[in-house]
Short mmCIF file of C-alpha atoms in Angstrom, two decimals:
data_model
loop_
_atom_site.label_atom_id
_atom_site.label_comp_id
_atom_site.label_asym_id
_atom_site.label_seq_id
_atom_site.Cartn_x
_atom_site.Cartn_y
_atom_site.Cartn_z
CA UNK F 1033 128.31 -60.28 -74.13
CA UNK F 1034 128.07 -60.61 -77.78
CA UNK F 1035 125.00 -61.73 -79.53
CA UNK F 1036 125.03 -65.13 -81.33
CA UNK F 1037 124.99 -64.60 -85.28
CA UNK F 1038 121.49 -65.38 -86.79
CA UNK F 1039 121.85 -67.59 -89.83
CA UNK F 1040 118.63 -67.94 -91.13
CA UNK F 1041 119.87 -69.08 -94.93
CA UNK F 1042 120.97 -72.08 -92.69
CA UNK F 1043 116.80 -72.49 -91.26
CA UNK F 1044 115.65 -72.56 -95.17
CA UNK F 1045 118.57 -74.84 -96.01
CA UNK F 1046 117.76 -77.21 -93.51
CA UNK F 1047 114.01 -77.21 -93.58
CA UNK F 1048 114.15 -77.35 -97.38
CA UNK F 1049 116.50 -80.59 -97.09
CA UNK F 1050 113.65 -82.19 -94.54
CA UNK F 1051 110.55 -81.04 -96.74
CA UNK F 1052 112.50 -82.86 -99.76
CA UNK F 1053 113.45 -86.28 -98.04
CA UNK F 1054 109.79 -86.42 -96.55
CA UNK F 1055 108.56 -85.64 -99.99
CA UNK F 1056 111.32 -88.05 -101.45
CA UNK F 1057 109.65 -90.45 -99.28
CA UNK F 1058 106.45 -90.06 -99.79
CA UNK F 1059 106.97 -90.14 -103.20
CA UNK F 1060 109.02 -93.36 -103.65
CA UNK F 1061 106.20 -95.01 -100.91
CA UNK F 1062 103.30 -94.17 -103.57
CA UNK F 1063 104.77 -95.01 -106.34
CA UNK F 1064 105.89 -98.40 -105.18
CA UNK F 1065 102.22 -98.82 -103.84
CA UNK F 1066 100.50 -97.66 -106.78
CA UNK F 1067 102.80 -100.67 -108.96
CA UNK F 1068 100.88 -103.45 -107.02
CA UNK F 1069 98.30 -105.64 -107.86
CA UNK F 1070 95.91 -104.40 -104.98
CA UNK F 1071 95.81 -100.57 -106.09
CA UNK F 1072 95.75 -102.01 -110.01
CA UNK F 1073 92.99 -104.19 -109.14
CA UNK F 1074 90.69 -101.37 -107.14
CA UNK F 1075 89.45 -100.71 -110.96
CA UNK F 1076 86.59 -102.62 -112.27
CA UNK F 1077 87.81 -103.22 -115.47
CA UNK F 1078 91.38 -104.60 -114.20
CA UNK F 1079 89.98 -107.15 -112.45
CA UNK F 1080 90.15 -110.03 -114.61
CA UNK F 1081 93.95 -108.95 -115.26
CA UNK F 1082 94.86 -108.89 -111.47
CA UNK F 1083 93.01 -112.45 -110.71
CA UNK F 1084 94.88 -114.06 -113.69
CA UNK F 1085 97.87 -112.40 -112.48
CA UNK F 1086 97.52 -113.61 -109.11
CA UNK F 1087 97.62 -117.17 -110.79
CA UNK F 1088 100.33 -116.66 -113.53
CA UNK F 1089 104.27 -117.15 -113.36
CA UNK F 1090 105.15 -113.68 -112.73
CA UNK F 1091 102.61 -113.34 -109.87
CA UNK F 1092 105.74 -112.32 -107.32
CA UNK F 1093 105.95 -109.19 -109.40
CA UNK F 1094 104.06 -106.10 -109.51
CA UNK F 1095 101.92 -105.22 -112.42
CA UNK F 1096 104.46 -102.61 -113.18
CA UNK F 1097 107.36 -104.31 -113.11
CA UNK F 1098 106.04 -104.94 -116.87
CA UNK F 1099 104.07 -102.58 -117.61
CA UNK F 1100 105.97 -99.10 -117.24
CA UNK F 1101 109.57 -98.28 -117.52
CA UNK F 1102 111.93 -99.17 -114.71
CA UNK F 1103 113.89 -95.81 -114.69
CA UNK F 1104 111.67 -93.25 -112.81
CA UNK F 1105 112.36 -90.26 -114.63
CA UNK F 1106 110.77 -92.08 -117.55
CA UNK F 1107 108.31 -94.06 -115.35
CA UNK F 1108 106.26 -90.56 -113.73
CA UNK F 1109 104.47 -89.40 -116.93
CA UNK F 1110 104.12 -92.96 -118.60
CA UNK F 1111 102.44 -94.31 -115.52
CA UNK F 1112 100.30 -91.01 -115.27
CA UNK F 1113 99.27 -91.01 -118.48
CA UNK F 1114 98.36 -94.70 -118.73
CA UNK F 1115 97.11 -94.33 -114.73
CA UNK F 1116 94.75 -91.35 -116.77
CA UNK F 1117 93.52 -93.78 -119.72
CA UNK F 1118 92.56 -96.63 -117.06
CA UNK F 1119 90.75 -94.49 -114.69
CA UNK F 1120 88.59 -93.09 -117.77
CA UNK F 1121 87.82 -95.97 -119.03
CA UNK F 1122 86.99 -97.15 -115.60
CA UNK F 1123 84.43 -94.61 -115.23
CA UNK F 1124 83.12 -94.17 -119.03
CA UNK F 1125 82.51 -98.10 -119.65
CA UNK F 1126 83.24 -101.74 -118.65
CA UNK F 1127 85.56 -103.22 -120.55
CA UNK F 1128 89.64 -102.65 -120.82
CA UNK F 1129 91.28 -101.03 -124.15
CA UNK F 1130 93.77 -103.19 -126.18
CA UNK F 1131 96.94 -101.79 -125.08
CA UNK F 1132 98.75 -98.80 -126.59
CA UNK F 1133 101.47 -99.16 -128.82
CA UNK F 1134 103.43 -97.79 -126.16
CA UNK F 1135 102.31 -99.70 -123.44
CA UNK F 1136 102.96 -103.43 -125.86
CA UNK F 1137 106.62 -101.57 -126.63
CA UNK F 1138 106.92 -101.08 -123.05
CA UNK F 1139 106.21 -104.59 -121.89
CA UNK F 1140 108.26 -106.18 -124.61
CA UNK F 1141 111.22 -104.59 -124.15
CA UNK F 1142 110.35 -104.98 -120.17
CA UNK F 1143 110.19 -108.82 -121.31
CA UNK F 1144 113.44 -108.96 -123.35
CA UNK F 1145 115.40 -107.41 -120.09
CA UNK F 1146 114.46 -109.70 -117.41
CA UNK F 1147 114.60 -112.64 -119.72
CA UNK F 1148 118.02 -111.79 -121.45
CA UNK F 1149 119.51 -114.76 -120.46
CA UNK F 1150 117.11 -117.02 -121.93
CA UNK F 1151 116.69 -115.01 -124.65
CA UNK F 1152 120.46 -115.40 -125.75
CA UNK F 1153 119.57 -119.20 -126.39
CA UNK F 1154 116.83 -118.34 -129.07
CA UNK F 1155 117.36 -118.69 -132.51
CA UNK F 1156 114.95 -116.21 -133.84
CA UNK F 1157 113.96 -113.63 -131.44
CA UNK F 1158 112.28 -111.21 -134.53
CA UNK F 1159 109.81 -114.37 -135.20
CA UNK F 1160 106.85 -111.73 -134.02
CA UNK F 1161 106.81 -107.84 -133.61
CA UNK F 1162 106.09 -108.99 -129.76
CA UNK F 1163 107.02 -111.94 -127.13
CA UNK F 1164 103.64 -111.86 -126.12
CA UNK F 1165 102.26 -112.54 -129.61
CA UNK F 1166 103.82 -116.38 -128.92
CA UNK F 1167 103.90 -115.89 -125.00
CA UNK F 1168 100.36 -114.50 -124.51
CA UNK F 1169 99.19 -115.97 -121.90
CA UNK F 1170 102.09 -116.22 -119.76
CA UNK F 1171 101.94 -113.19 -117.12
CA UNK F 1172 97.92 -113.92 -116.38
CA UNK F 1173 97.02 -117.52 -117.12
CA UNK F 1174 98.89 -120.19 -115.33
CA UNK F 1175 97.86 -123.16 -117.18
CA UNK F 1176 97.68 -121.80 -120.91
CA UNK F 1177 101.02 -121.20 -122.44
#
């Protein structure tokens, strides 16, 4: 009787395709959980955002949806680095940094994209560098337009 053939490239394969989908999974569960207002709202300093939030139009979507990129290859080092900044100033003092250029970039063009359709309807969209200059108080404060 012959001796079955031992494949072990087909072990590594295979236990290397289960590693990655648990780590895909993992992955895609904390970033989608670190997006939320909950984890956002765990810092001190965000917690006037999140409660404002929590009473504002866009209070069905996460914190992320406008402030980081929507493509995840882009998304990563943005939300570490800005993840980094908050979590400093969380710890160094008690108030929250006017946003980066970045970050207001970010949430415009964030703003333009969901809002395309109404935006096609506007007769001067370059009025302001930003939609928030006009629309500040739309995301956080339900009754102040």
């Amino acid at each position: 009787m012959a001796k079955p053939e031992k494949r072990p490239w087909l072990k590594i394969f295979l236990s290397g395709m289960v590693t990655g989908a648990v780590l895909l999974v993992v992955s895609a569960y904390a970033m989608l959980s670190t997006d939320q207002r909950p984890f956002c709202s765990s810092c001190h300093i965000m917690s006037e955002a999140a409660v404002t939030h929590k009473l504002g139009t866009h209070a069905d979507r996460s914190c992320n949806d406008c402030h980081a990129p929507h493509n995840w290859i882009v998304k990563i080092p943005f939300k570490a680095k800005a993840g980094l900044t908050d979590f400093l100033g969380n710890i160094s003092k008690h108030d929250v940094d006017p946003p980066s250029k970045a970050t207001r970039d970010m949430v415009n063009a964030n703003c333009i994209a969901c809002h395309a359709k109404v935006n096609s309807t506007v007769v001067s969209m370059d009025a302001k560098p930003y939609c928030v200059d006009c629309h500040r108080n739309i995301a956080h404060m339900r009754y102040q337009p």
